[in-house]
């Protein structure tokens, strides 16, 4: 069964295995509609007693999740408190990470900023060796990562590499630094992820959930760190130099199809 929730499509492969497809043309921006759709999908995941594994993928092979919508229109949606009581983004990523359901990101195309932070909160990430591009470009736009990048990346890749990714604000291919579980040749990616998802879905829900909760100990950022990161992002948005820099990037093509979005790491670099 396939069902559309806002710009997010759910395909129930079986009772224990769902695929969630992002379909928010033209860039899969994390705007208010997509963020609301994600919250609705997560609520459905939490309500299922049979689900074991969910795979997140994109209908656009150039953009998995481009980044947060920097126009400002999505800000109220991502700041509103979620069911956990945390602000929207920390609420989303912590609920995903702590869910008994196993989450997997299958990445083709660009995944930057909040998109990167979403896949970092997934339990596993598998990426197309030829087509995946990842990055945290926020510092180059005058802000700091606000959805968990500064909290997840040091735990995943180590302090020095996290600083290179965040402070360099450049694009990275899928094979750099353990940013993802593994990079798979594009022609093999669908079958690889599907086979692993079906294997996991064949196991009992209780041992899967318990094993995940044990691994989570010490590997998930505390709530207060994620909230602090979001507060820092919101503060940076008020700086005059940041408003000027973001306005310039929007004027040059940020949030719109074209060279800026295709090669954002270069465009936020030295001018």
PDB file of C-alpha atoms in Angstrom:
ATOM      1  CA  UNK A   1       0.000   0.000   0.000  1.00  0.00           C
ATOM      2  CA  UNK A   2       1.244   3.479  -0.891  1.00  0.00           C
ATOM      3  CA  UNK A   3      -0.023   6.606   0.840  1.00  0.00           C
ATOM      4  CA  UNK A   4       0.945  10.254   0.509  1.00  0.00           C
ATOM      5  CA  UNK A   5       1.440  12.369   3.623  1.00  0.00           C
ATOM      6  CA  UNK A   6       2.112  15.979   2.524  1.00  0.00           C
ATOM      7  CA  UNK A   7       5.321  15.814   0.397  1.00  0.00           C
ATOM      8  CA  UNK A   8       6.215  12.448   1.942  1.00  0.00           C
ATOM      9  CA  UNK A   9       5.108   9.148   0.429  1.00  0.00           C
ATOM     10  CA  UNK A  10       4.806   6.002   2.562  1.00  0.00           C
ATOM     11  CA  UNK A  11       5.007   2.579   0.934  1.00  0.00           C
ATOM     12  CA  UNK A  12       4.164  -0.330   3.218  1.00  0.00           C
ATOM     13  CA  UNK A  13       6.280  -3.106   1.721  1.00  0.00           C
ATOM     14  CA  UNK A  14       5.069  -5.363   4.540  1.00  0.00           C
ATOM     15  CA  UNK A  15       3.781  -4.930   8.070  1.00  0.00           C
ATOM     16  CA  UNK A  16       7.369  -4.909   9.317  1.00  0.00           C
ATOM     17  CA  UNK A  17       9.029  -2.880   6.535  1.00  0.00           C
ATOM     18  CA  UNK A  18       8.093   0.564   5.227  1.00  0.00           C
ATOM     19  CA  UNK A  19       9.729   2.863   2.699  1.00  0.00           C
ATOM     20  CA  UNK A  20       9.304   6.628   3.124  1.00  0.00           C
ATOM     21  CA  UNK A  21       9.994   8.710   0.019  1.00  0.00           C
ATOM     22  CA  UNK A  22      10.672  12.450   0.065  1.00  0.00           C
ATOM     23  CA  UNK A  23       8.932  14.086  -2.882  1.00  0.00           C
ATOM     24  CA  UNK A  24       8.987  17.871  -2.486  1.00  0.00           C
ATOM     25  CA  UNK A  25      10.004  19.399  -5.840  1.00  0.00           C
ATOM     26  CA  UNK A  26      12.069  21.048  -6.996  1.00  0.00           C
ATOM     27  CA  UNK A  27      14.826  20.512  -4.389  1.00  0.00           C
ATOM     28  CA  UNK A  28      13.384  18.494  -1.515  1.00  0.00           C
ATOM     29  CA  UNK A  29      13.904  21.498   0.737  1.00  0.00           C
ATOM     30  CA  UNK A  30      13.020  20.921   4.379  1.00  0.00           C
ATOM     31  CA  UNK A  31      10.215  23.462   4.341  1.00  0.00           C
ATOM     32  CA  UNK A  32       7.167  23.639   6.603  1.00  0.00           C
ATOM     33  CA  UNK A  33       5.209  21.116   4.535  1.00  0.00           C
ATOM     34  CA  UNK A  34       7.989  18.533   4.451  1.00  0.00           C
ATOM     35  CA  UNK A  35       8.773  18.982   8.136  1.00  0.00           C
ATOM     36  CA  UNK A  36       5.107  18.588   9.052  1.00  0.00           C
ATOM     37  CA  UNK A  37       4.942  15.492   6.852  1.00  0.00           C
ATOM     38  CA  UNK A  38       7.943  14.033   8.658  1.00  0.00           C
ATOM     39  CA  UNK A  39       6.305  14.617  12.020  1.00  0.00           C
ATOM     40  CA  UNK A  40       3.157  12.860  10.807  1.00  0.00           C
ATOM     41  CA  UNK A  41       5.178   9.940   9.462  1.00  0.00           C
ATOM     42  CA  UNK A  42       7.062   9.630  12.753  1.00  0.00           C
ATOM     43  CA  UNK A  43       3.766   9.571  14.650  1.00  0.00           C
ATOM     44  CA  UNK A  44       2.610   6.700  12.430  1.00  0.00           C
ATOM     45  CA  UNK A  45       5.895   4.871  12.976  1.00  0.00           C
ATOM     46  CA  UNK A  46       5.463   5.214  16.731  1.00  0.00           C
ATOM     47  CA  UNK A  47       1.875   3.965  16.550  1.00  0.00           C
ATOM     48  CA  UNK A  48       2.733   0.740  14.708  1.00  0.00           C
ATOM     49  CA  UNK A  49       3.191  -2.393  16.798  1.00  0.00           C
ATOM     50  CA  UNK A  50       4.413  -4.475  13.874  1.00  0.00           C
ATOM     51  CA  UNK A  51       6.929  -2.207  12.149  1.00  0.00           C
ATOM     52  CA  UNK A  52      10.589  -3.247  12.427  1.00  0.00           C
ATOM     53  CA  UNK A  53      12.434  -1.128   9.870  1.00  0.00           C
ATOM     54  CA  UNK A  54      11.814   1.987   7.801  1.00  0.00           C
ATOM     55  CA  UNK A  55      13.937   3.113   4.836  1.00  0.00           C
ATOM     56  CA  UNK A  56      14.015   6.808   3.914  1.00  0.00           C
ATOM     57  CA  UNK A  57      14.703   7.613   0.256  1.00  0.00           C
ATOM     58  CA  UNK A  58      14.146  10.383  -2.287  1.00  0.00           C
ATOM     59  CA  UNK A  59      12.135  10.643  -5.477  1.00  0.00           C
ATOM     60  CA  UNK A  60      14.772  13.104  -6.762  1.00  0.00           C
ATOM     61  CA  UNK A  61      18.148  11.554  -7.578  1.00  0.00           C
ATOM     62  CA  UNK A  62      19.866  14.960  -7.359  1.00  0.00           C
ATOM     63  CA  UNK A  63      18.509  15.955  -3.938  1.00  0.00           C
ATOM     64  CA  UNK A  64      17.838  13.632  -1.014  1.00  0.00           C
ATOM     65  CA  UNK A  65      17.116  16.547   1.353  1.00  0.00           C
ATOM     66  CA  UNK A  66      18.720  19.754   0.121  1.00  0.00           C
ATOM     67  CA  UNK A  67      18.738  21.671   3.437  1.00  0.00           C
ATOM     68  CA  UNK A  68      16.486  23.805   5.634  1.00  0.00           C
ATOM     69  CA  UNK A  69      14.379  26.372   3.785  1.00  0.00           C
ATOM     70  CA  UNK A  70      16.356  29.563   4.472  1.00  0.00           C
ATOM     71  CA  UNK A  71      13.557  31.869   3.296  1.00  0.00           C
ATOM     72  CA  UNK A  72      12.239  31.990   6.867  1.00  0.00           C
ATOM     73  CA  UNK A  73       8.819  30.595   5.970  1.00  0.00           C
ATOM     74  CA  UNK A  74       9.523  27.252   7.668  1.00  0.00           C
ATOM     75  CA  UNK A  75      10.859  28.713  10.914  1.00  0.00           C
ATOM     76  CA  UNK A  76       7.597  28.611  12.943  1.00  0.00           C
ATOM     77  CA  UNK A  77       7.040  24.935  12.057  1.00  0.00           C
ATOM     78  CA  UNK A  78      10.502  23.792  13.138  1.00  0.00           C
ATOM     79  CA  UNK A  79      10.495  25.843  16.350  1.00  0.00           C
ATOM     80  CA  UNK A  80       7.143  24.627  17.666  1.00  0.00           C
ATOM     81  CA  UNK A  81       7.393  22.043  20.443  1.00  0.00           C
ATOM     82  CA  UNK A  82       6.782  18.445  19.436  1.00  0.00           C
ATOM     83  CA  UNK A  83       5.244  15.538  21.360  1.00  0.00           C
ATOM     84  CA  UNK A  84       8.415  15.071  23.428  1.00  0.00           C
ATOM     85  CA  UNK A  85       8.205  18.660  24.650  1.00  0.00           C
ATOM     86  CA  UNK A  86      11.417  19.571  22.846  1.00  0.00           C
ATOM     87  CA  UNK A  87      11.480  22.144  20.028  1.00  0.00           C
ATOM     88  CA  UNK A  88      10.575  20.770  16.615  1.00  0.00           C
ATOM     89  CA  UNK A  89      13.957  19.672  15.243  1.00  0.00           C
ATOM     90  CA  UNK A  90      15.398  18.193  18.472  1.00  0.00           C
ATOM     91  CA  UNK A  91      12.027  16.532  18.994  1.00  0.00           C
ATOM     92  CA  UNK A  92      12.140  14.928  15.552  1.00  0.00           C
ATOM     93  CA  UNK A  93      15.710  13.640  15.659  1.00  0.00           C
ATOM     94  CA  UNK A  94      15.598  12.307  19.219  1.00  0.00           C
ATOM     95  CA  UNK A  95      12.298  10.499  18.657  1.00  0.00           C
ATOM     96  CA  UNK A  96      13.694   8.948  15.484  1.00  0.00           C
ATOM     97  CA  UNK A  97      16.918   7.855  17.179  1.00  0.00           C
ATOM     98  CA  UNK A  98      15.157   6.450  20.252  1.00  0.00           C
ATOM     99  CA  UNK A  99      12.345   4.725  18.387  1.00  0.00           C
ATOM    100  CA  UNK A 100      12.338   0.919  18.672  1.00  0.00           C
ATOM    101  CA  UNK A 101      11.978   0.883  14.883  1.00  0.00           C
ATOM    102  CA  UNK A 102      15.237   0.672  12.912  1.00  0.00           C
ATOM    103  CA  UNK A 103      15.714   3.634  10.559  1.00  0.00           C
ATOM    104  CA  UNK A 104      17.857   3.543   7.433  1.00  0.00           C
ATOM    105  CA  UNK A 105      18.668   6.358   5.000  1.00  0.00           C
ATOM    106  CA  UNK A 106      19.284   5.414   1.360  1.00  0.00           C
ATOM    107  CA  UNK A 107      21.026   8.454  -0.065  1.00  0.00           C
ATOM    108  CA  UNK A 108      21.229   9.601  -3.637  1.00  0.00           C
ATOM    109  CA  UNK A 109      21.927  13.225  -4.388  1.00  0.00           C
ATOM    110  CA  UNK A 110      22.657  16.116  -2.060  1.00  0.00           C
ATOM    111  CA  UNK A 111      21.991  16.040   1.660  1.00  0.00           C
ATOM    112  CA  UNK A 112      23.168  19.126   3.487  1.00  0.00           C
ATOM    113  CA  UNK A 113      22.431  21.105   6.627  1.00  0.00           C
ATOM    114  CA  UNK A 114      19.228  19.907   8.281  1.00  0.00           C
ATOM    115  CA  UNK A 115      19.067  17.133   5.691  1.00  0.00           C
ATOM    116  CA  UNK A 116      22.470  15.909   6.855  1.00  0.00           C
ATOM    117  CA  UNK A 117      21.335  16.173  10.463  1.00  0.00           C
ATOM    118  CA  UNK A 118      18.270  14.054   9.699  1.00  0.00           C
ATOM    119  CA  UNK A 119      20.334  11.221   8.215  1.00  0.00           C
ATOM    120  CA  UNK A 120      22.819  11.457  11.104  1.00  0.00           C
ATOM    121  CA  UNK A 121      19.904  10.688  13.437  1.00  0.00           C
ATOM    122  CA  UNK A 122      18.982   7.607  11.399  1.00  0.00           C
ATOM    123  CA  UNK A 123      20.363   4.317  12.682  1.00  0.00           C
ATOM    124  CA  UNK A 124      22.182   3.512   9.435  1.00  0.00           C
ATOM    125  CA  UNK A 125      23.045   5.433   6.270  1.00  0.00           C
ATOM    126  CA  UNK A 126      23.906   3.896   2.920  1.00  0.00           C
ATOM    127  CA  UNK A 127      24.829   6.134   0.012  1.00  0.00           C
ATOM    128  CA  UNK A 128      25.363   5.973  -3.709  1.00  0.00           C
ATOM    129  CA  UNK A 129      29.095   6.062  -4.332  1.00  0.00           C
ATOM    130  CA  UNK A 130      28.599   8.070  -7.507  1.00  0.00           C
ATOM    131  CA  UNK A 131      25.633  10.287  -6.627  1.00  0.00           C
ATOM    132  CA  UNK A 132      25.665  11.143  -2.903  1.00  0.00           C
ATOM    133  CA  UNK A 133      26.957  14.517  -1.655  1.00  0.00           C
ATOM    134  CA  UNK A 134      26.884  15.408   2.045  1.00  0.00           C
ATOM    135  CA  UNK A 135      27.760  18.544   3.976  1.00  0.00           C
ATOM    136  CA  UNK A 136      27.089  21.016   6.754  1.00  0.00           C
ATOM    137  CA  UNK A 137      27.397  24.376   4.931  1.00  0.00           C
ATOM    138  CA  UNK A 138      25.958  26.533   7.718  1.00  0.00           C
ATOM    139  CA  UNK A 139      29.168  28.306   8.799  1.00  0.00           C
ATOM    140  CA  UNK A 140      29.694  29.399   5.202  1.00  0.00           C
ATOM    141  CA  UNK A 141      26.230  30.972   5.283  1.00  0.00           C
ATOM    142  CA  UNK A 142      26.958  32.781   8.544  1.00  0.00           C
ATOM    143  CA  UNK A 143      25.194  30.468  11.013  1.00  0.00           C
ATOM    144  CA  UNK A 144      25.954  27.239  12.856  1.00  0.00           C
ATOM    145  CA  UNK A 145      24.339  23.809  12.475  1.00  0.00           C
ATOM    146  CA  UNK A 146      21.102  23.875  14.448  1.00  0.00           C
ATOM    147  CA  UNK A 147      19.622  20.401  14.023  1.00  0.00           C
ATOM    148  CA  UNK A 148      22.266  18.273  15.696  1.00  0.00           C
ATOM    149  CA  UNK A 149      25.261  18.417  13.336  1.00  0.00           C
ATOM    150  CA  UNK A 150      27.610  19.723  16.025  1.00  0.00           C
ATOM    151  CA  UNK A 151      26.334  17.053  18.397  1.00  0.00           C
ATOM    152  CA  UNK A 152      26.132  13.977  16.157  1.00  0.00           C
ATOM    153  CA  UNK A 153      29.232  14.384  13.987  1.00  0.00           C
ATOM    154  CA  UNK A 154      31.920  14.329  16.734  1.00  0.00           C
ATOM    155  CA  UNK A 155      30.394  11.117  18.059  1.00  0.00           C
ATOM    156  CA  UNK A 156      30.351   9.615  14.585  1.00  0.00           C
ATOM    157  CA  UNK A 157      33.600  10.713  12.928  1.00  0.00           C
ATOM    158  CA  UNK A 158      35.685  12.198  15.768  1.00  0.00           C
ATOM    159  CA  UNK A 159      36.412  15.757  16.822  1.00  0.00           C
ATOM    160  CA  UNK A 160      38.950  16.719  14.164  1.00  0.00           C
ATOM    161  CA  UNK A 161      36.958  15.419  11.230  1.00  0.00           C
ATOM    162  CA  UNK A 162      33.769  16.953  12.605  1.00  0.00           C
ATOM    163  CA  UNK A 163      35.512  20.318  12.780  1.00  0.00           C
ATOM    164  CA  UNK A 164      36.756  19.941   9.199  1.00  0.00           C
ATOM    165  CA  UNK A 165      33.239  19.140   7.971  1.00  0.00           C
ATOM    166  CA  UNK A 166      31.529  21.912   9.949  1.00  0.00           C
ATOM    167  CA  UNK A 167      34.121  24.705   9.818  1.00  0.00           C
ATOM    168  CA  UNK A 168      35.123  23.954   6.219  1.00  0.00           C
ATOM    169  CA  UNK A 169      31.441  24.097   5.189  1.00  0.00           C
ATOM    170  CA  UNK A 170      32.250  22.156   2.022  1.00  0.00           C
ATOM    171  CA  UNK A 171      30.674  19.230   0.206  1.00  0.00           C
ATOM    172  CA  UNK A 172      31.915  15.705   0.918  1.00  0.00           C
ATOM    173  CA  UNK A 173      31.504  12.552  -1.083  1.00  0.00           C
ATOM    174  CA  UNK A 174      29.944   9.531   0.555  1.00  0.00           C
ATOM    175  CA  UNK A 175      33.204   7.679   1.190  1.00  0.00           C
ATOM    176  CA  UNK A 176      34.863  10.332   3.350  1.00  0.00           C
ATOM    177  CA  UNK A 177      35.433   9.864   7.061  1.00  0.00           C
ATOM    178  CA  UNK A 178      32.691   7.421   7.966  1.00  0.00           C
ATOM    179  CA  UNK A 179      29.988  10.047   7.410  1.00  0.00           C
ATOM    180  CA  UNK A 180      27.787   7.117   6.301  1.00  0.00           C
ATOM    181  CA  UNK A 181      27.863   3.387   7.045  1.00  0.00           C
ATOM    182  CA  UNK A 182      29.152   2.619   3.591  1.00  0.00           C
ATOM    183  CA  UNK A 183      29.095   3.876   0.034  1.00  0.00           C
ATOM    184  CA  UNK A 184      27.677   1.380  -2.443  1.00  0.00           C
ATOM    185  CA  UNK A 185      27.898   1.487  -6.247  1.00  0.00           C
ATOM    186  CA  UNK A 186      24.744   3.223  -7.432  1.00  0.00           C
ATOM    187  CA  UNK A 187      23.590   0.251  -9.483  1.00  0.00           C
ATOM    188  CA  UNK A 188      23.731  -1.952  -6.364  1.00  0.00           C
ATOM    189  CA  UNK A 189      22.316   0.482  -3.782  1.00  0.00           C
ATOM    190  CA  UNK A 190      18.609  -0.377  -4.042  1.00  0.00           C
ATOM    191  CA  UNK A 191      19.145  -4.120  -3.789  1.00  0.00           C
ATOM    192  CA  UNK A 192      21.666  -3.792  -0.964  1.00  0.00           C
ATOM    193  CA  UNK A 193      19.392  -1.658   1.219  1.00  0.00           C
ATOM    194  CA  UNK A 194      16.287  -3.676   0.392  1.00  0.00           C
ATOM    195  CA  UNK A 195      17.990  -6.970   1.263  1.00  0.00           C
ATOM    196  CA  UNK A 196      19.244  -5.622   4.593  1.00  0.00           C
ATOM    197  CA  UNK A 197      15.853  -4.094   5.427  1.00  0.00           C
ATOM    198  CA  UNK A 198      14.046  -7.344   4.660  1.00  0.00           C
ATOM    199  CA  UNK A 199      16.551  -9.285   6.762  1.00  0.00           C
ATOM    200  CA  UNK A 200      16.056  -6.974   9.749  1.00  0.00           C
ATOM    201  CA  UNK A 201      12.270  -7.009   9.281  1.00  0.00           C
ATOM    202  CA  UNK A 202      12.318 -10.811   9.559  1.00  0.00           C
ATOM    203  CA  UNK A 203      13.658 -10.661  13.128  1.00  0.00           C
ATOM    204  CA  UNK A 204      11.665 -10.239  16.310  1.00  0.00           C
ATOM    205  CA  UNK A 205      10.711  -6.702  17.298  1.00  0.00           C
ATOM    206  CA  UNK A 206      11.662  -7.139  20.962  1.00  0.00           C
ATOM    207  CA  UNK A 207      15.327  -8.135  20.440  1.00  0.00           C
ATOM    208  CA  UNK A 208      15.722  -5.469  17.750  1.00  0.00           C
ATOM    209  CA  UNK A 209      14.377  -2.762  20.058  1.00  0.00           C
ATOM    210  CA  UNK A 210      16.430  -3.916  23.044  1.00  0.00           C
ATOM    211  CA  UNK A 211      19.655  -4.151  21.059  1.00  0.00           C
ATOM    212  CA  UNK A 212      19.100  -0.695  19.610  1.00  0.00           C
ATOM    213  CA  UNK A 213      18.404   0.791  23.054  1.00  0.00           C
ATOM    214  CA  UNK A 214      21.637  -0.709  24.401  1.00  0.00           C
ATOM    215  CA  UNK A 215      23.669   0.690  21.496  1.00  0.00           C
ATOM    216  CA  UNK A 216      22.015   4.074  22.039  1.00  0.00           C
ATOM    217  CA  UNK A 217      23.586   4.380  25.484  1.00  0.00           C
ATOM    218  CA  UNK A 218      26.282   6.998  25.209  1.00  0.00           C
ATOM    219  CA  UNK A 219      25.864   7.392  21.435  1.00  0.00           C
ATOM    220  CA  UNK A 220      22.871   9.750  21.295  1.00  0.00           C
ATOM    221  CA  UNK A 221      23.442  13.415  22.187  1.00  0.00           C
ATOM    222  CA  UNK A 222      21.639  14.529  25.351  1.00  0.00           C
ATOM    223  CA  UNK A 223      18.472  16.561  24.808  1.00  0.00           C
ATOM    224  CA  UNK A 224      20.001  19.692  26.320  1.00  0.00           C
ATOM    225  CA  UNK A 225      22.899  19.641  23.818  1.00  0.00           C
ATOM    226  CA  UNK A 226      20.511  19.451  20.868  1.00  0.00           C
ATOM    227  CA  UNK A 227      18.390  22.269  22.267  1.00  0.00           C
ATOM    228  CA  UNK A 228      21.513  24.382  22.802  1.00  0.00           C
ATOM    229  CA  UNK A 229      22.575  23.795  19.195  1.00  0.00           C
ATOM    230  CA  UNK A 230      19.166  24.905  17.944  1.00  0.00           C
ATOM    231  CA  UNK A 231      19.273  28.010  20.138  1.00  0.00           C
ATOM    232  CA  UNK A 232      22.708  28.896  18.759  1.00  0.00           C
ATOM    233  CA  UNK A 233      21.388  28.594  15.190  1.00  0.00           C
ATOM    234  CA  UNK A 234      18.433  30.852  15.977  1.00  0.00           C
ATOM    235  CA  UNK A 235      20.733  33.397  17.627  1.00  0.00           C
ATOM    236  CA  UNK A 236      23.066  33.447  14.635  1.00  0.00           C
ATOM    237  CA  UNK A 237      20.126  34.182  12.340  1.00  0.00           C
ATOM    238  CA  UNK A 238      19.667  37.515  14.146  1.00  0.00           C
ATOM    239  CA  UNK A 239      23.228  38.737  13.465  1.00  0.00           C
ATOM    240  CA  UNK A 240      23.241  41.542  10.848  1.00  0.00           C
ATOM    241  CA  UNK A 241      26.168  40.012   8.977  1.00  0.00           C
ATOM    242  CA  UNK A 242      24.316  36.697   8.807  1.00  0.00           C
ATOM    243  CA  UNK A 243      21.153  38.295   7.452  1.00  0.00           C
ATOM    244  CA  UNK A 244      23.289  39.998   4.826  1.00  0.00           C
ATOM    245  CA  UNK A 245      25.091  36.778   3.893  1.00  0.00           C
ATOM    246  CA  UNK A 246      21.897  34.691   3.707  1.00  0.00           C
ATOM    247  CA  UNK A 247      20.199  37.419   1.670  1.00  0.00           C
ATOM    248  CA  UNK A 248      23.090  37.420  -0.771  1.00  0.00           C
ATOM    249  CA  UNK A 249      22.964  33.624  -1.167  1.00  0.00           C
ATOM    250  CA  UNK A 250      19.201  33.729  -1.706  1.00  0.00           C
ATOM    251  CA  UNK A 251      19.726  36.388  -4.351  1.00  0.00           C
ATOM    252  CA  UNK A 252      22.323  34.245  -6.114  1.00  0.00           C
ATOM    253  CA  UNK A 253      20.069  31.173  -6.225  1.00  0.00           C
ATOM    254  CA  UNK A 254      19.868  29.469  -2.819  1.00  0.00           C
ATOM    255  CA  UNK A 255      16.556  27.580  -2.446  1.00  0.00           C
ATOM    256  CA  UNK A 256      16.163  27.432  -6.242  1.00  0.00           C
ATOM    257  CA  UNK A 257      17.282  24.905  -8.860  1.00  0.00           C
ATOM    258  CA  UNK A 258      20.582  25.871 -10.399  1.00  0.00           C
ATOM    259  CA  UNK A 259      24.322  26.016  -9.906  1.00  0.00           C
ATOM    260  CA  UNK A 260      24.247  27.378  -6.349  1.00  0.00           C
ATOM    261  CA  UNK A 261      22.307  24.382  -5.063  1.00  0.00           C
ATOM    262  CA  UNK A 262      24.205  21.895  -7.187  1.00  0.00           C
ATOM    263  CA  UNK A 263      27.590  23.173  -5.952  1.00  0.00           C
ATOM    264  CA  UNK A 264      26.746  24.814  -2.638  1.00  0.00           C
ATOM    265  CA  UNK A 265      30.094  24.035  -1.023  1.00  0.00           C
ATOM    266  CA  UNK A 266      31.846  26.191  -3.608  1.00  0.00           C
ATOM    267  CA  UNK A 267      29.317  28.995  -3.425  1.00  0.00           C
ATOM    268  CA  UNK A 268      29.542  29.442   0.345  1.00  0.00           C
ATOM    269  CA  UNK A 269      33.338  29.500   0.118  1.00  0.00           C
ATOM    270  CA  UNK A 270      35.668  32.458  -0.537  1.00  0.00           C
ATOM    271  CA  UNK A 271      34.330  34.910  -3.085  1.00  0.00           C
TER     272      UNK A 271
END
